[in-house]
Coordinates of C-alpha atoms and ligand atoms in Angstrom, one line a residue:
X1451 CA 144.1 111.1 57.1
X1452 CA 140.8 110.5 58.8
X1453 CA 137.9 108.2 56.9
X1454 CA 134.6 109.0 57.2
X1455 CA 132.3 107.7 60.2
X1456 CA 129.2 106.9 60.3
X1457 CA 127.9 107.6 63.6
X1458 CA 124.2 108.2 63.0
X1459 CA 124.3 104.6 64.4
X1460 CA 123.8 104.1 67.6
X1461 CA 124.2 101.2 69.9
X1462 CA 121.2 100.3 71.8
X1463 CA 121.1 100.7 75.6
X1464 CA 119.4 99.8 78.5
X1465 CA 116.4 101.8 78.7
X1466 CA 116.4 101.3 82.3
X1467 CA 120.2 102.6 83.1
X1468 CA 121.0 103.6 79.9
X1469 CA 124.3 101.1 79.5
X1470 CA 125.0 99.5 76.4
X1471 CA 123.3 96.6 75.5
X1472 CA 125.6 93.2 75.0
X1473 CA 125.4 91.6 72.0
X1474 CA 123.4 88.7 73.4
X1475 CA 121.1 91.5 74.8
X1476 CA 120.3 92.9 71.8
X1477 CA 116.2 93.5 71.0
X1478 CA 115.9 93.7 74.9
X1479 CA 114.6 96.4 76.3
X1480 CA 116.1 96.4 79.8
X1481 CA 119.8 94.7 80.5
X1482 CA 119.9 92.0 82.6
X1483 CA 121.6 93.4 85.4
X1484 CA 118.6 95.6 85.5
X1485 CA 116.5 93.0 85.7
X1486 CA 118.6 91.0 88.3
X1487 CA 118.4 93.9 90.5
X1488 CA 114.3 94.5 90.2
X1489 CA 113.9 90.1 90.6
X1490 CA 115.9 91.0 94.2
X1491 CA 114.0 94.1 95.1
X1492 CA 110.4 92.9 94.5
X1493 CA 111.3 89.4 96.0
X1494 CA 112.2 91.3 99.1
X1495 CA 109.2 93.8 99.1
X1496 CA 106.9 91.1 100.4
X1497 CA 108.9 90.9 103.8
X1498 CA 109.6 95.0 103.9
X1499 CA 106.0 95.4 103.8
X1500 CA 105.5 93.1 106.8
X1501 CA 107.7 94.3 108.9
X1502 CA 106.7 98.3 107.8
X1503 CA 103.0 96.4 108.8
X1504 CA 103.8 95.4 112.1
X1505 CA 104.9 98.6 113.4
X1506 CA 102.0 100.3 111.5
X1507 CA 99.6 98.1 113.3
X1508 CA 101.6 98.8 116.8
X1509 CA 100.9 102.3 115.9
X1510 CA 97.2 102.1 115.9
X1511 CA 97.3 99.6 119.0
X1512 CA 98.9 102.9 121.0
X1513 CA 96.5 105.0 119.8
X1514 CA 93.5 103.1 121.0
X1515 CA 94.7 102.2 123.8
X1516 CA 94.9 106.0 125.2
X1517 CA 91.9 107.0 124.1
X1518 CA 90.4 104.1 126.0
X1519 CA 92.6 104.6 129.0
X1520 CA 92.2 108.4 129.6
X1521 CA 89.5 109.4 127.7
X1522 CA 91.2 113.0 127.2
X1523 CA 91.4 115.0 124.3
X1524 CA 95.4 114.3 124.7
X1525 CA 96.6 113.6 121.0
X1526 CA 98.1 110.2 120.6
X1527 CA 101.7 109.9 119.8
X1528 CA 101.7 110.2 116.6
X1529 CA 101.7 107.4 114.3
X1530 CA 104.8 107.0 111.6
X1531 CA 102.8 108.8 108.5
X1532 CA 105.5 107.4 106.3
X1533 CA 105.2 104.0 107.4
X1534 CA 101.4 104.4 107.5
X1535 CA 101.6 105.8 103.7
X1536 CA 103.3 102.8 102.4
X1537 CA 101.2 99.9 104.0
X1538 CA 97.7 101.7 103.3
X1539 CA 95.8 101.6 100.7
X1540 CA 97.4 104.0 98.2
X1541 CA 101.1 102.4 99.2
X1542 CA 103.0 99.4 98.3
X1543 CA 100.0 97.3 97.1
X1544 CA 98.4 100.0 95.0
X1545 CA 101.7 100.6 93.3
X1546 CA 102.6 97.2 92.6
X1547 CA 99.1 96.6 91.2
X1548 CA 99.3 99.3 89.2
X1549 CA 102.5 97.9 87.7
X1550 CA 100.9 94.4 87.3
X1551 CA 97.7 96.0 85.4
X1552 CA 99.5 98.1 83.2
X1553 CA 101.9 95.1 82.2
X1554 CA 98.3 92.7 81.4
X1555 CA 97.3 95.3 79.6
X1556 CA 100.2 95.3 77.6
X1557 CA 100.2 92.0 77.4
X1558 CA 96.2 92.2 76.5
X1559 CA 95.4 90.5 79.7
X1560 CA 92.6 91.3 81.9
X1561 CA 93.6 93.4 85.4
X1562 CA 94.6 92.1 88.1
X1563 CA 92.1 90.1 90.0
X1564 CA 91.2 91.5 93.4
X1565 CA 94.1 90.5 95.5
X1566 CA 92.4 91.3 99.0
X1567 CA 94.0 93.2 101.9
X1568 CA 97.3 95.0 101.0
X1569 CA 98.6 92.4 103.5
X1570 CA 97.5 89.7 101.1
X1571 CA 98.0 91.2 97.8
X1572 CA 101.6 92.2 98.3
X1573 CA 103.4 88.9 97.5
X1574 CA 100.8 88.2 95.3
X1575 CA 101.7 91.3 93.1
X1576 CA 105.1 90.8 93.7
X1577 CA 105.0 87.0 92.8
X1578 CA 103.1 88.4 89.1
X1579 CA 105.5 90.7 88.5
X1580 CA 108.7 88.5 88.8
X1581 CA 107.0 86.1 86.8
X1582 CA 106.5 88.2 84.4
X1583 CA 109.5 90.3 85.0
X1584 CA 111.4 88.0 82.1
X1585 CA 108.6 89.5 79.6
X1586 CA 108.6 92.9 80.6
X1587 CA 112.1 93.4 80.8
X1588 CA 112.8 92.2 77.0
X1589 CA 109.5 93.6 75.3
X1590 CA 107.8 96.1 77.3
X1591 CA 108.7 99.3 76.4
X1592 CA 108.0 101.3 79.6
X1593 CA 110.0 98.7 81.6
X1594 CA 111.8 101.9 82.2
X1595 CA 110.0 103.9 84.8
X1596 CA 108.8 100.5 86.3
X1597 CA 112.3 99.4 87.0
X1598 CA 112.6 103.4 88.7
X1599 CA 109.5 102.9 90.7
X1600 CA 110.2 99.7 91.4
X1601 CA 113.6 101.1 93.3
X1602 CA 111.8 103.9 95.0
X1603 CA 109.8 102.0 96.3
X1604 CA 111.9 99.7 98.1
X1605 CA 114.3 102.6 99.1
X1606 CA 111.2 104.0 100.4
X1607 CA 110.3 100.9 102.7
X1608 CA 114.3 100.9 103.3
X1609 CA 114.7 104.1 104.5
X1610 CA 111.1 103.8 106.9
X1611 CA 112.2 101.0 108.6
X1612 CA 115.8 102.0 109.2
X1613 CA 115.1 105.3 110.0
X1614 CA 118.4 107.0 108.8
X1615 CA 116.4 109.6 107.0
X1616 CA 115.7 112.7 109.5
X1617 CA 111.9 112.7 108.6
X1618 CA 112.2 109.4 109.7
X1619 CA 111.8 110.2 113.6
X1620 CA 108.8 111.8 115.1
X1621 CA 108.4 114.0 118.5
X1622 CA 106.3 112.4 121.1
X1623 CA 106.1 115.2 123.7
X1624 CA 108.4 115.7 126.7
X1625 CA 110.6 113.5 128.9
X1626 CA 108.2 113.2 132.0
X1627 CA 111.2 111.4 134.0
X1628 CA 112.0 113.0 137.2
X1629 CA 115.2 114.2 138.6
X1630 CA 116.3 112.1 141.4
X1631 CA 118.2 114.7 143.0
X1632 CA 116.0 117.9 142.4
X1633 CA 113.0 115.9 141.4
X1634 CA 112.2 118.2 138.5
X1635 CA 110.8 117.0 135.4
X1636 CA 113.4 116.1 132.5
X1637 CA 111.7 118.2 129.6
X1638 CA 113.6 116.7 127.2
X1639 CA 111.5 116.6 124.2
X1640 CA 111.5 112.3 123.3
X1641 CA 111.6 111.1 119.7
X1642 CA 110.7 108.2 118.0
X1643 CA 112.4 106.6 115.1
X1644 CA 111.2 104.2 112.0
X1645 CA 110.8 100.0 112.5
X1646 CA 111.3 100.6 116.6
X1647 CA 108.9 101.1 119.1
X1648 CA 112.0 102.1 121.7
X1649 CA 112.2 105.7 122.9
X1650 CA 115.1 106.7 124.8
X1651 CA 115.4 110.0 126.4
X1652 CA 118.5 111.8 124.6
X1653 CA 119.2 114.2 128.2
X1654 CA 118.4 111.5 130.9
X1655 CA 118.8 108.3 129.2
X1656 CA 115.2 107.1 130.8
X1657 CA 114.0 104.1 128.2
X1658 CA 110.5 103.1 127.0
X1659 CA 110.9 100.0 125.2
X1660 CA 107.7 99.0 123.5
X1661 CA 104.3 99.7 122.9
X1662 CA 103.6 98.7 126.6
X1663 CA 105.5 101.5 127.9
X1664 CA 104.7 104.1 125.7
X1665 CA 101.3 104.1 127.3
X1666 CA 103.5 104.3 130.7
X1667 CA 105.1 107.1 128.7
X1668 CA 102.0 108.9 128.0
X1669 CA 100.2 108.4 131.2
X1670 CA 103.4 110.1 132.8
X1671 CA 103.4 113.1 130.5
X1672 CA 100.0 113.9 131.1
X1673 CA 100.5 113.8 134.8
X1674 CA 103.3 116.2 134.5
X1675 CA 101.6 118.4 132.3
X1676 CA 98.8 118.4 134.7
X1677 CA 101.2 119.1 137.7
X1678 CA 102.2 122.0 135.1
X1679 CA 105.5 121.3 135.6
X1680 CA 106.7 119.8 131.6
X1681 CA 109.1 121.6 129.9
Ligands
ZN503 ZN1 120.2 98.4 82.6
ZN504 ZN1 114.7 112.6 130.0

């Protein structure tokens, strides 16, 4: 014989992942593994960003640097837009500022005071928001989608400066090395990857292993595709 159940009760969760709250959670809005995990991930963003910020700034070093050189119209190699995305403004400083404003005003606080360059402002956002990470995750009630954005955004930063995402690499025009037997020009078409300024050719194994010799790199296509001989 079955009794009857009550089960318009229902336990409370994590509104972050959704698990069932312990006992000793109970009133919080986020569980504290969640909030374990976002401490880790925003007390790591401050050193993604400056290592997503150095190759960024590598990035606009090459492109000056040919325009000075050659003064053609050839098109620089092309800077890592994801990378670029993430330390300009409109990336990881503007998102973690947004977060920090919308938490003071929750907290009826005044916005964030201007923080600077999104050099300087990242680990001071990021040092707000773990402050204040104890708050948010017990009372604020969109801790939620902060927590999700919060993970994107250091996936993001992840994934840019590892570079195991395909969209990750970029082409940067044709192998100019030469064949030492035929003395034909490679052709291979080159690629750069995320958080590395080496290219390696793929078909010839030729290597340019910084910024310094990506402006070898370049000089040497644009010989060959004057000589009208690239791929
Ligand atoms: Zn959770
Ligand atoms: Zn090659």
């Amino acid at each position: 014989m079955n009794h009857p159940v009550d089960d318009s009760y229902q336990w409370p969760t994590c509104a972050a992942c959704g698990h069932e709250l312990w006992v000793s959670e109970t009133g919080r809005q986020a569980c504290r593994p969640c909030e374990d995990k976002t401490a880790k991930r925003l007390a790591e963003l401050p050193g993604l960003f400056q290592q997503l910020n150095t190759t960024a700034s590598l990035m606009r070093g090459a492109r000056k640097v040919g325009a000075a050189t050659s003064g053609s119209r050839v098109p620089p190699i092309p800077p890592r837009l994801e990378v670029l995305s993430l330390v300009a403004t409109g990336g990881v400083a503007t998102r973690l500022r947004d977060i920090e404003d919308a938490w003071r005003a929750a907290l009826g606080w005044t916005v964030a005071p201007w923080r600077g360059s999104p050099t300087q402002a990242v680990p001071e956002h990021a040092k707000f928001l773990i402050n204040n990470l104890p708050w948010a995750a017990d009372a604020y009630d969109s801790i939620d989608q902060d927590v999700e954005d919060l993970r994107r955004l250091h996936d993001e930063c992840t994934a840019a400066l590892t570079g195991e995402r395909r969209p990750g690499r970029v082409n940067v025009g044709y192998c100019p090395a030469a064949d030492e037997e035929t003395g034909g020009v490679c052709g291979n078409q080159l690629t750069a990857s995320a958080g590395s300024p080496r290219i390696q050719c793929s078909n010839c194994g030729t290597e340019w292993p910084d910024m310094a010799a990506w402006r070898d790199l370049r000089l040497a296509q644009e010989a060959a595709t004057r000589m009208g001989v690239a791929a």
